[in-house]
Amino acid sequence: MPRLPDRLRYWFLVLPALAIMIVFYIWPLLGIWQISFTEPEAGVANYTRMFDSSAVTTSFIITFRIAIQTTIGCLILGYIVAYVISNFARRAKPLMIALVLLPFWVSVLIRSFSWIVLLGRSGIVNDSLIGAGLIDSPLRLMHNEFGVVLAMIHVMLPFAVLPMMANMRGISGAYVDAARGLGASEFTAFRKVYFPQTMPGVMSGALLVFVLSLGFYITPALLGGGRVLMISEYITYQIQEFLNWGLGSALSVALLVATAIVILIAARFVNLRSALLERGS
């Protein structure tokens, strides 16, 4: 049997994956773009209505504000977890990594409902505080931005920990030891030697959490109770409740463009190839 040229073999391997991407991802995406310009009538009326709507503007502001708060919370907690696992956990490292990965095996829906059990008016947190005599009446811990951000940080935390942990694993402890040997304090060695080397992992985690948070739906819908209307939930209302496919599609396109702009802006300041693909090197 004659041997196929390398270029032909390459395309035989790539074409099936490319076809799947076109049929199941790009084609539906183009359909959404088409609907945004054709329903209920041809033109840019959906986009005009979108830019004139104060409710849409408010939803976008809430979405970006919650995404930023979630990203900051995940970076702070994720950095501490990744740092401890990479530098201090020895025998317990497999167990700690398993605990980080454990949320991936549990549905986001179940994790979000568990926060309702914890934060509800008759939830574990309020009952404990009342039982300890710290408060007289239940605190409002959900159906507001506090509850949404807290639950989203819990859901998104592994996406921040894993890139930073992979980056920290590639950092040699000899650099910090050398700085300490030259007279630097432990904090100075961390700040000037160790921390700058972890920035690719930090930026990778930040970008991953922020982009995923922009389109998050389940947790804000459950913990927000309709009072914290992120743009993904607003799109759902337009399509399921009002059957307004045109405006819903236009909002989806706007969210997609906003996400692309965020990535382009990040690309101006961060080497995305290094941050996302070569973080473990």
PDB file of C-alpha atoms in Angstrom:
ATOM      1  CA  MET A   1       0.000   0.000   0.000  1.00  0.00           C
ATOM      2  CA  PRO A   2       1.541   3.355  -1.024  1.00  0.00           C
ATOM      3  CA  ARG A   3       2.459   5.709   1.820  1.00  0.00           C
ATOM      4  CA  LEU A   4       0.459   8.951   1.894  1.00  0.00           C
ATOM      5  CA  PRO A   5       2.381  12.245   1.856  1.00  0.00           C
ATOM      6  CA  ASP A   6       2.755  13.915   5.282  1.00  0.00           C
ATOM      7  CA  ARG A   7       0.646  16.910   4.253  1.00  0.00           C
ATOM      8  CA  LEU A   8      -2.233  14.649   3.177  1.00  0.00           C
ATOM      9  CA  ARG A   9      -2.039  12.610   6.391  1.00  0.00           C
ATOM     10  CA  TYR A  10      -2.118  15.859   8.363  1.00  0.00           C
ATOM     11  CA  TRP A  11      -5.353  16.968   6.697  1.00  0.00           C
ATOM     12  CA  PHE A  12      -6.914  13.500   7.127  1.00  0.00           C
ATOM     13  CA  LEU A  13      -6.374  13.898  10.868  1.00  0.00           C
ATOM     14  CA  VAL A  14      -7.443  17.543  11.083  1.00  0.00           C
ATOM     15  CA  LEU A  15     -10.514  17.559   8.829  1.00  0.00           C
ATOM     16  CA  PRO A  16     -12.824  15.444  11.070  1.00  0.00           C
ATOM     17  CA  ALA A  17     -12.203  17.744  14.057  1.00  0.00           C
ATOM     18  CA  LEU A  18     -12.578  20.802  11.826  1.00  0.00           C
ATOM     19  CA  ALA A  19     -15.864  19.477  10.428  1.00  0.00           C
ATOM     20  CA  ILE A  20     -17.233  18.877  13.943  1.00  0.00           C
ATOM     21  CA  MET A  21     -16.294  22.432  14.954  1.00  0.00           C
ATOM     22  CA  ILE A  22     -17.989  23.899  11.870  1.00  0.00           C
ATOM     23  CA  VAL A  23     -21.190  21.838  12.165  1.00  0.00           C
ATOM     24  CA  PHE A  24     -21.712  21.971  15.946  1.00  0.00           C
ATOM     25  CA  TYR A  25     -20.171  25.343  16.870  1.00  0.00           C
ATOM     26  CA  ILE A  26     -19.572  27.786  14.036  1.00  0.00           C
ATOM     27  CA  TRP A  27     -22.767  27.023  12.084  1.00  0.00           C
ATOM     28  CA  PRO A  28     -25.122  27.547  15.087  1.00  0.00           C
ATOM     29  CA  LEU A  29     -23.161  30.694  15.943  1.00  0.00           C
ATOM     30  CA  LEU A  30     -23.723  32.067  12.456  1.00  0.00           C
ATOM     31  CA  GLY A  31     -27.411  31.182  12.883  1.00  0.00           C
ATOM     32  CA  ILE A  32     -27.573  33.363  15.994  1.00  0.00           C
ATOM     33  CA  TRP A  33     -25.970  36.251  14.097  1.00  0.00           C
ATOM     34  CA  GLN A  34     -28.550  35.782  11.322  1.00  0.00           C
ATOM     35  CA  ILE A  35     -31.504  35.720  13.735  1.00  0.00           C
ATOM     36  CA  SER A  36     -30.267  38.902  15.412  1.00  0.00           C
ATOM     37  CA  PHE A  37     -30.619  40.702  12.042  1.00  0.00           C
ATOM     38  CA  THR A  38     -33.792  39.033  10.716  1.00  0.00           C
ATOM     39  CA  GLU A  39     -36.220  38.529  13.655  1.00  0.00           C
ATOM     40  CA  PRO A  40     -38.909  39.837  13.873  1.00  0.00           C
ATOM     41  CA  GLU A  41     -37.979  41.920  10.807  1.00  0.00           C
ATOM     42  CA  ALA A  42     -34.832  42.470   8.761  1.00  0.00           C
ATOM     43  CA  GLY A  43     -32.532  45.267   9.900  1.00  0.00           C
ATOM     44  CA  VAL A  44     -30.641  46.473  12.957  1.00  0.00           C
ATOM     45  CA  ALA A  45     -33.716  47.191  15.089  1.00  0.00           C
ATOM     46  CA  ASN A  46     -32.683  44.627  17.707  1.00  0.00           C
ATOM     47  CA  TYR A  47     -29.295  46.289  18.174  1.00  0.00           C
ATOM     48  CA  THR A  48     -30.865  49.761  18.296  1.00  0.00           C
ATOM     49  CA  ARG A  49     -33.305  48.551  20.945  1.00  0.00           C
ATOM     50  CA  MET A  50     -30.470  46.904  22.848  1.00  0.00           C
ATOM     51  CA  PHE A  51     -28.356  50.066  23.001  1.00  0.00           C
ATOM     52  CA  ASP A  52     -31.397  52.205  23.958  1.00  0.00           C
ATOM     53  CA  SER A  53     -32.458  49.903  26.808  1.00  0.00           C
ATOM     54  CA  SER A  54     -31.364  50.938  30.294  1.00  0.00           C
ATOM     55  CA  ALA A  55     -32.185  47.414  31.537  1.00  0.00           C
ATOM     56  CA  VAL A  56     -29.640  45.921  29.116  1.00  0.00           C
ATOM     57  CA  THR A  57     -27.005  48.457  30.179  1.00  0.00           C
ATOM     58  CA  THR A  58     -27.663  47.651  33.842  1.00  0.00           C
ATOM     59  CA  SER A  59     -27.389  43.900  33.165  1.00  0.00           C
ATOM     60  CA  PHE A  60     -24.060  44.345  31.414  1.00  0.00           C
ATOM     61  CA  ILE A  61     -22.741  46.512  34.281  1.00  0.00           C
ATOM     62  CA  ILE A  62     -23.869  43.908  36.853  1.00  0.00           C
ATOM     63  CA  THR A  63     -22.319  41.127  34.755  1.00  0.00           C
ATOM     64  CA  PHE A  64     -18.909  42.798  34.494  1.00  0.00           C
ATOM     65  CA  ARG A  65     -18.974  43.904  38.156  1.00  0.00           C
ATOM     66  CA  ILE A  66     -19.712  40.384  39.405  1.00  0.00           C
ATOM     67  CA  ALA A  67     -17.151  38.885  37.009  1.00  0.00           C
ATOM     68  CA  ILE A  68     -14.467  41.265  38.343  1.00  0.00           C
ATOM     69  CA  GLN A  69     -15.357  40.552  41.988  1.00  0.00           C
ATOM     70  CA  THR A  70     -15.369  36.801  41.314  1.00  0.00           C
ATOM     71  CA  THR A  71     -12.002  36.993  39.554  1.00  0.00           C
ATOM     72  CA  ILE A  72     -10.373  38.960  42.394  1.00  0.00           C
ATOM     73  CA  GLY A  73     -11.766  36.577  45.029  1.00  0.00           C
ATOM     74  CA  CYS A  74     -10.652  33.497  43.077  1.00  0.00           C
ATOM     75  CA  LEU A  75      -7.152  34.916  42.548  1.00  0.00           C
ATOM     76  CA  ILE A  76      -6.631  35.704  46.233  1.00  0.00           C
ATOM     77  CA  LEU A  77      -7.946  32.389  47.537  1.00  0.00           C
ATOM     78  CA  GLY A  78      -6.572  30.396  44.597  1.00  0.00           C
ATOM     79  CA  TYR A  79      -3.073  31.831  45.011  1.00  0.00           C
ATOM     80  CA  ILE A  80      -2.986  30.851  48.681  1.00  0.00           C
ATOM     81  CA  VAL A  81      -4.232  27.325  47.918  1.00  0.00           C
ATOM     82  CA  ALA A  82      -1.847  26.849  44.976  1.00  0.00           C
ATOM     83  CA  TYR A  83       1.087  28.233  46.974  1.00  0.00           C
ATOM     84  CA  VAL A  84       0.455  25.936  49.942  1.00  0.00           C
ATOM     85  CA  ILE A  85       0.010  22.861  47.736  1.00  0.00           C
ATOM     86  CA  SER A  86       3.119  23.630  45.659  1.00  0.00           C
ATOM     87  CA  ASN A  87       5.470  24.577  48.478  1.00  0.00           C
ATOM     88  CA  PHE A  88       4.308  23.082  51.772  1.00  0.00           C
ATOM     89  CA  ALA A  89       2.025  20.096  51.211  1.00  0.00           C
ATOM     90  CA  ARG A  90       4.187  17.012  50.801  1.00  0.00           C
ATOM     91  CA  ARG A  91       2.457  13.816  51.825  1.00  0.00           C
ATOM     92  CA  ALA A  92      -0.898  15.575  51.750  1.00  0.00           C
ATOM     93  CA  LYS A  93      -0.363  16.955  48.230  1.00  0.00           C
ATOM     94  CA  PRO A  94      -2.343  14.190  46.390  1.00  0.00           C
ATOM     95  CA  LEU A  95      -5.231  14.617  48.839  1.00  0.00           C
ATOM     96  CA  MET A  96      -5.228  18.420  48.469  1.00  0.00           C
ATOM     97  CA  ILE A  97      -5.130  18.190  44.661  1.00  0.00           C
ATOM     98  CA  ALA A  98      -8.027  15.720  44.792  1.00  0.00           C
ATOM     99  CA  LEU A  99      -9.999  18.193  46.935  1.00  0.00           C
ATOM    100  CA  VAL A 100      -9.363  20.908  44.322  1.00  0.00           C
ATOM    101  CA  LEU A 101     -10.550  18.594  41.537  1.00  0.00           C
ATOM    102  CA  LEU A 102     -13.513  17.227  43.517  1.00  0.00           C
ATOM    103  CA  PRO A 103     -15.906  20.083  42.529  1.00  0.00           C
ATOM    104  CA  PHE A 104     -15.518  19.078  38.857  1.00  0.00           C
ATOM    105  CA  TRP A 105     -17.204  15.767  39.692  1.00  0.00           C
ATOM    106  CA  VAL A 106     -20.229  17.449  41.301  1.00  0.00           C
ATOM    107  CA  SER A 107     -22.857  19.246  39.243  1.00  0.00           C
ATOM    108  CA  VAL A 108     -22.838  23.047  39.364  1.00  0.00           C
ATOM    109  CA  LEU A 109     -26.584  22.837  40.036  1.00  0.00           C
ATOM    110  CA  ILE A 110     -26.041  20.734  43.159  1.00  0.00           C
ATOM    111  CA  ARG A 111     -23.258  23.014  44.387  1.00  0.00           C
ATOM    112  CA  SER A 112     -25.466  26.059  43.874  1.00  0.00           C
ATOM    113  CA  PHE A 113     -28.382  24.442  45.751  1.00  0.00           C
ATOM    114  CA  SER A 114     -26.012  23.638  48.594  1.00  0.00           C
ATOM    115  CA  TRP A 115     -25.303  27.361  48.937  1.00  0.00           C
ATOM    116  CA  ILE A 116     -29.061  27.993  49.173  1.00  0.00           C
ATOM    117  CA  VAL A 117     -29.183  25.533  52.087  1.00  0.00           C
ATOM    118  CA  LEU A 118     -26.286  27.360  53.741  1.00  0.00           C
ATOM    119  CA  LEU A 119     -27.298  30.982  53.105  1.00  0.00           C
ATOM    120  CA  GLY A 120     -31.119  30.866  53.299  1.00  0.00           C
ATOM    121  CA  ARG A 121     -33.092  32.677  56.015  1.00  0.00           C
ATOM    122  CA  SER A 122     -33.441  29.347  57.831  1.00  0.00           C
ATOM    123  CA  GLY A 123     -30.101  28.079  56.565  1.00  0.00           C
ATOM    124  CA  ILE A 124     -27.192  26.705  58.520  1.00  0.00           C
ATOM    125  CA  VAL A 125     -25.318  30.036  58.684  1.00  0.00           C
ATOM    126  CA  ASN A 126     -28.245  32.107  59.959  1.00  0.00           C
ATOM    127  CA  ASP A 127     -29.355  29.400  62.410  1.00  0.00           C
ATOM    128  CA  SER A 128     -25.804  29.127  63.772  1.00  0.00           C
ATOM    129  CA  LEU A 129     -25.446  32.894  64.208  1.00  0.00           C
ATOM    130  CA  ILE A 130     -28.842  33.152  65.912  1.00  0.00           C
ATOM    131  CA  GLY A 131     -28.063  30.127  68.109  1.00  0.00           C
ATOM    132  CA  ALA A 132     -24.754  31.723  69.152  1.00  0.00           C
ATOM    133  CA  GLY A 133     -26.583  34.941  70.050  1.00  0.00           C
ATOM    134  CA  LEU A 134     -24.634  37.038  67.515  1.00  0.00           C
ATOM    135  CA  ILE A 135     -27.733  38.229  65.622  1.00  0.00           C
ATOM    136  CA  ASP A 136     -31.419  38.581  66.502  1.00  0.00           C
ATOM    137  CA  SER A 137     -32.936  38.122  63.052  1.00  0.00           C
ATOM    138  CA  PRO A 138     -31.725  36.269  59.931  1.00  0.00           C
ATOM    139  CA  LEU A 139     -29.275  38.074  57.676  1.00  0.00           C
ATOM    140  CA  ARG A 140     -30.026  38.459  53.994  1.00  0.00           C
ATOM    141  CA  LEU A 141     -27.179  36.393  52.602  1.00  0.00           C
ATOM    142  CA  MET A 142     -28.707  35.438  49.246  1.00  0.00           C
ATOM    143  CA  HIS A 143     -30.845  37.001  46.522  1.00  0.00           C
ATOM    144  CA  ASN A 144     -28.217  39.734  46.369  1.00  0.00           C
ATOM    145  CA  GLU A 145     -24.728  40.228  44.871  1.00  0.00           C
ATOM    146  CA  PHE A 146     -23.024  38.941  48.026  1.00  0.00           C
ATOM    147  CA  GLY A 147     -24.597  35.499  47.691  1.00  0.00           C
ATOM    148  CA  VAL A 148     -24.000  35.360  43.928  1.00  0.00           C
ATOM    149  CA  VAL A 149     -20.322  36.349  44.188  1.00  0.00           C
ATOM    150  CA  LEU A 150     -19.692  33.987  47.114  1.00  0.00           C
ATOM    151  CA  ALA A 151     -21.181  30.994  45.287  1.00  0.00           C
ATOM    152  CA  MET A 152     -19.458  31.899  42.005  1.00  0.00           C
ATOM    153  CA  ILE A 153     -16.077  32.119  43.759  1.00  0.00           C
ATOM    154  CA  HIS A 154     -16.680  28.608  45.108  1.00  0.00           C
ATOM    155  CA  VAL A 155     -17.597  27.286  41.654  1.00  0.00           C
ATOM    156  CA  MET A 156     -14.806  29.087  39.782  1.00  0.00           C
ATOM    157  CA  LEU A 157     -12.004  28.563  42.309  1.00  0.00           C
ATOM    158  CA  PRO A 158     -10.552  25.396  40.664  1.00  0.00           C
ATOM    159  CA  PHE A 159     -10.205  27.288  37.371  1.00  0.00           C
ATOM    160  CA  ALA A 160      -7.881  29.736  39.172  1.00  0.00           C
ATOM    161  CA  VAL A 161      -6.016  27.178  41.293  1.00  0.00           C
ATOM    162  CA  LEU A 162      -5.036  24.752  38.534  1.00  0.00           C
ATOM    163  CA  PRO A 163      -3.223  27.221  36.188  1.00  0.00           C
ATOM    164  CA  MET A 164      -1.387  28.828  39.117  1.00  0.00           C
ATOM    165  CA  MET A 165      -0.451  25.449  40.577  1.00  0.00           C
ATOM    166  CA  ALA A 166       0.888  24.282  37.198  1.00  0.00           C
ATOM    167  CA  ASN A 167       2.950  27.468  36.943  1.00  0.00           C
ATOM    168  CA  MET A 168       4.302  27.213  40.491  1.00  0.00           C
ATOM    169  CA  ARG A 169       5.294  23.601  39.919  1.00  0.00           C
ATOM    170  CA  GLY A 170       7.797  24.777  37.296  1.00  0.00           C
ATOM    171  CA  ILE A 171       9.469  27.356  39.560  1.00  0.00           C
ATOM    172  CA  SER A 172      12.743  26.184  41.050  1.00  0.00           C
ATOM    173  CA  GLY A 173      13.184  26.822  44.769  1.00  0.00           C
ATOM    174  CA  ALA A 174      16.860  27.569  44.099  1.00  0.00           C
ATOM    175  CA  TYR A 175      16.002  31.154  43.119  1.00  0.00           C
ATOM    176  CA  VAL A 176      14.404  31.913  46.477  1.00  0.00           C
ATOM    177  CA  ASP A 177      17.184  30.084  48.319  1.00  0.00           C
ATOM    178  CA  ALA A 178      19.747  32.204  46.454  1.00  0.00           C
ATOM    179  CA  ALA A 179      17.922  35.406  47.393  1.00  0.00           C
ATOM    180  CA  ARG A 180      17.766  34.286  51.020  1.00  0.00           C
ATOM    181  CA  GLY A 181      21.472  33.435  50.875  1.00  0.00           C
ATOM    182  CA  LEU A 182      22.228  36.965  49.687  1.00  0.00           C
ATOM    183  CA  GLY A 183      20.521  38.445  52.717  1.00  0.00           C
ATOM    184  CA  ALA A 184      16.945  39.029  51.540  1.00  0.00           C
ATOM    185  CA  SER A 185      14.201  38.470  54.083  1.00  0.00           C
ATOM    186  CA  GLU A 186      11.665  35.738  53.429  1.00  0.00           C
ATOM    187  CA  PHE A 187       9.018  38.283  52.435  1.00  0.00           C
ATOM    188  CA  THR A 188      11.435  40.182  50.155  1.00  0.00           C
ATOM    189  CA  ALA A 189      12.510  36.941  48.462  1.00  0.00           C
ATOM    190  CA  PHE A 190       8.870  36.054  47.883  1.00  0.00           C
ATOM    191  CA  ARG A 191       7.935  39.547  46.606  1.00  0.00           C
ATOM    192  CA  LYS A 192      10.910  40.143  44.311  1.00  0.00           C
ATOM    193  CA  VAL A 193      11.862  36.626  43.222  1.00  0.00           C
ATOM    194  CA  TYR A 194       9.002  34.145  43.600  1.00  0.00           C
ATOM    195  CA  PHE A 195       5.896  36.243  42.940  1.00  0.00           C
ATOM    196  CA  PRO A 196       7.019  37.695  39.541  1.00  0.00           C
ATOM    197  CA  GLN A 197       7.631  34.169  38.284  1.00  0.00           C
ATOM    198  CA  THR A 198       4.043  33.207  39.136  1.00  0.00           C
ATOM    199  CA  MET A 199       2.498  36.016  37.065  1.00  0.00           C
ATOM    200  CA  PRO A 200       1.879  33.840  33.941  1.00  0.00           C
ATOM    201  CA  GLY A 201      -0.186  31.463  36.083  1.00  0.00           C
ATOM    202  CA  VAL A 202      -1.987  34.361  37.784  1.00  0.00           C
ATOM    203  CA  MET A 203      -2.876  35.979  34.449  1.00  0.00           C
ATOM    204  CA  SER A 204      -3.961  32.635  33.002  1.00  0.00           C
ATOM    205  CA  GLY A 205      -6.253  31.988  35.972  1.00  0.00           C
ATOM    206  CA  ALA A 206      -7.620  35.538  35.919  1.00  0.00           C
ATOM    207  CA  LEU A 207      -8.466  35.396  32.225  1.00  0.00           C
ATOM    208  CA  LEU A 208     -10.051  31.961  32.524  1.00  0.00           C
ATOM    209  CA  VAL A 209     -12.224  32.875  35.528  1.00  0.00           C
ATOM    210  CA  PHE A 210     -13.248  36.278  34.139  1.00  0.00           C
ATOM    211  CA  VAL A 211     -14.280  34.994  30.703  1.00  0.00           C
ATOM    212  CA  LEU A 212     -16.215  32.046  32.175  1.00  0.00           C
ATOM    213  CA  SER A 213     -17.919  34.350  34.698  1.00  0.00           C
ATOM    214  CA  LEU A 214     -19.219  36.647  31.953  1.00  0.00           C
ATOM    215  CA  GLY A 215     -21.482  33.912  30.584  1.00  0.00           C
ATOM    216  CA  PHE A 216     -22.325  32.141  33.837  1.00  0.00           C
ATOM    217  CA  TYR A 217     -26.009  31.330  34.296  1.00  0.00           C
ATOM    218  CA  ILE A 218     -27.026  28.654  36.842  1.00  0.00           C
ATOM    219  CA  THR A 219     -25.488  30.061  40.022  1.00  0.00           C
ATOM    220  CA  PRO A 220     -26.563  33.714  39.449  1.00  0.00           C
ATOM    221  CA  ALA A 221     -30.069  32.535  38.549  1.00  0.00           C
ATOM    222  CA  LEU A 222     -30.428  30.470  41.763  1.00  0.00           C
ATOM    223  CA  LEU A 223     -28.566  32.675  44.255  1.00  0.00           C
ATOM    224  CA  GLY A 224     -29.706  35.956  42.682  1.00  0.00           C
ATOM    225  CA  GLY A 225     -33.396  35.004  42.783  1.00  0.00           C
ATOM    226  CA  GLY A 226     -34.139  37.300  39.823  1.00  0.00           C
ATOM    227  CA  ARG A 227     -32.821  40.353  41.698  1.00  0.00           C
ATOM    228  CA  VAL A 228     -29.258  40.115  40.354  1.00  0.00           C
ATOM    229  CA  LEU A 229     -29.909  39.948  36.638  1.00  0.00           C
ATOM    230  CA  MET A 230     -26.735  39.055  34.775  1.00  0.00           C
ATOM    231  CA  ILE A 231     -26.821  39.231  30.997  1.00  0.00           C
ATOM    232  CA  SER A 232     -27.079  35.450  30.500  1.00  0.00           C
ATOM    233  CA  GLU A 233     -30.246  35.348  32.624  1.00  0.00           C
ATOM    234  CA  TYR A 234     -31.590  38.409  30.782  1.00  0.00           C
ATOM    235  CA  ILE A 235     -31.092  36.549  27.471  1.00  0.00           C
ATOM    236  CA  THR A 236     -32.980  33.551  28.855  1.00  0.00           C
ATOM    237  CA  TYR A 237     -35.908  35.765  29.865  1.00  0.00           C
ATOM    238  CA  GLN A 238     -36.069  37.303  26.398  1.00  0.00           C
ATOM    239  CA  ILE A 239     -36.131  33.933  24.648  1.00  0.00           C
ATOM    240  CA  GLN A 240     -38.119  31.704  27.038  1.00  0.00           C
ATOM    241  CA  GLU A 241     -40.552  34.168  28.613  1.00  0.00           C
ATOM    242  CA  PHE A 242     -41.116  36.725  25.834  1.00  0.00           C
ATOM    243  CA  LEU A 243     -40.170  34.581  22.784  1.00  0.00           C
ATOM    244  CA  ASN A 244     -38.112  37.573  21.633  1.00  0.00           C
ATOM    245  CA  TRP A 245     -35.526  35.613  19.676  1.00  0.00           C
ATOM    246  CA  GLY A 246     -34.212  38.652  17.814  1.00  0.00           C
ATOM    247  CA  LEU A 247     -33.266  40.676  20.890  1.00  0.00           C
ATOM    248  CA  GLY A 248     -32.023  37.555  22.694  1.00  0.00           C
ATOM    249  CA  SER A 249     -29.746  36.732  19.767  1.00  0.00           C
ATOM    250  CA  ALA A 250     -28.515  40.330  19.562  1.00  0.00           C
ATOM    251  CA  LEU A 251     -27.641  40.200  23.273  1.00  0.00           C
ATOM    252  CA  SER A 252     -25.818  36.896  22.738  1.00  0.00           C
ATOM    253  CA  VAL A 253     -23.783  38.468  19.936  1.00  0.00           C
ATOM    254  CA  ALA A 254     -23.002  41.471  22.150  1.00  0.00           C
ATOM    255  CA  LEU A 255     -21.824  39.156  24.953  1.00  0.00           C
ATOM    256  CA  LEU A 256     -19.654  37.247  22.503  1.00  0.00           C
ATOM    257  CA  VAL A 257     -18.132  40.468  21.154  1.00  0.00           C
ATOM    258  CA  ALA A 258     -17.547  41.779  24.702  1.00  0.00           C
ATOM    259  CA  THR A 259     -15.735  38.556  25.600  1.00  0.00           C
ATOM    260  CA  ALA A 260     -13.605  38.789  22.457  1.00  0.00           C
ATOM    261  CA  ILE A 261     -12.723  42.414  23.305  1.00  0.00           C
ATOM    262  CA  VAL A 262     -11.634  41.346  26.807  1.00  0.00           C
ATOM    263  CA  ILE A 263      -9.359  38.672  25.326  1.00  0.00           C
ATOM    264  CA  LEU A 264      -7.925  41.133  22.774  1.00  0.00           C
ATOM    265  CA  ILE A 265      -7.209  43.690  25.504  1.00  0.00           C
ATOM    266  CA  ALA A 266      -5.574  40.980  27.620  1.00  0.00           C
ATOM    267  CA  ALA A 267      -3.472  39.976  24.613  1.00  0.00           C
ATOM    268  CA  ARG A 268      -1.975  43.485  24.491  1.00  0.00           C
ATOM    269  CA  PHE A 269      -0.577  43.128  27.993  1.00  0.00           C
ATOM    270  CA  VAL A 270      -0.099  39.362  28.368  1.00  0.00           C
ATOM    271  CA  ASN A 271       1.496  36.744  26.154  1.00  0.00           C
ATOM    272  CA  LEU A 272      -1.591  34.520  25.890  1.00  0.00           C
ATOM    273  CA  ARG A 273       0.355  31.687  24.304  1.00  0.00           C
ATOM    274  CA  SER A 274       2.725  31.659  27.235  1.00  0.00           C
ATOM    275  CA  ALA A 275      -0.026  32.194  29.812  1.00  0.00           C
ATOM    276  CA  LEU A 276      -2.467  29.581  28.519  1.00  0.00           C
ATOM    277  CA  LEU A 277      -0.377  26.997  26.679  1.00  0.00           C
ATOM    278  CA  GLU A 278       3.110  27.076  28.153  1.00  0.00           C
ATOM    279  CA  ARG A 279       2.337  27.822  31.775  1.00  0.00           C
ATOM    280  CA  GLY A 280       3.654  24.511  32.946  1.00  0.00           C
ATOM    281  CA  SER A 281       7.014  24.847  31.266  1.00  0.00           C
TER     282      SER A 281
END
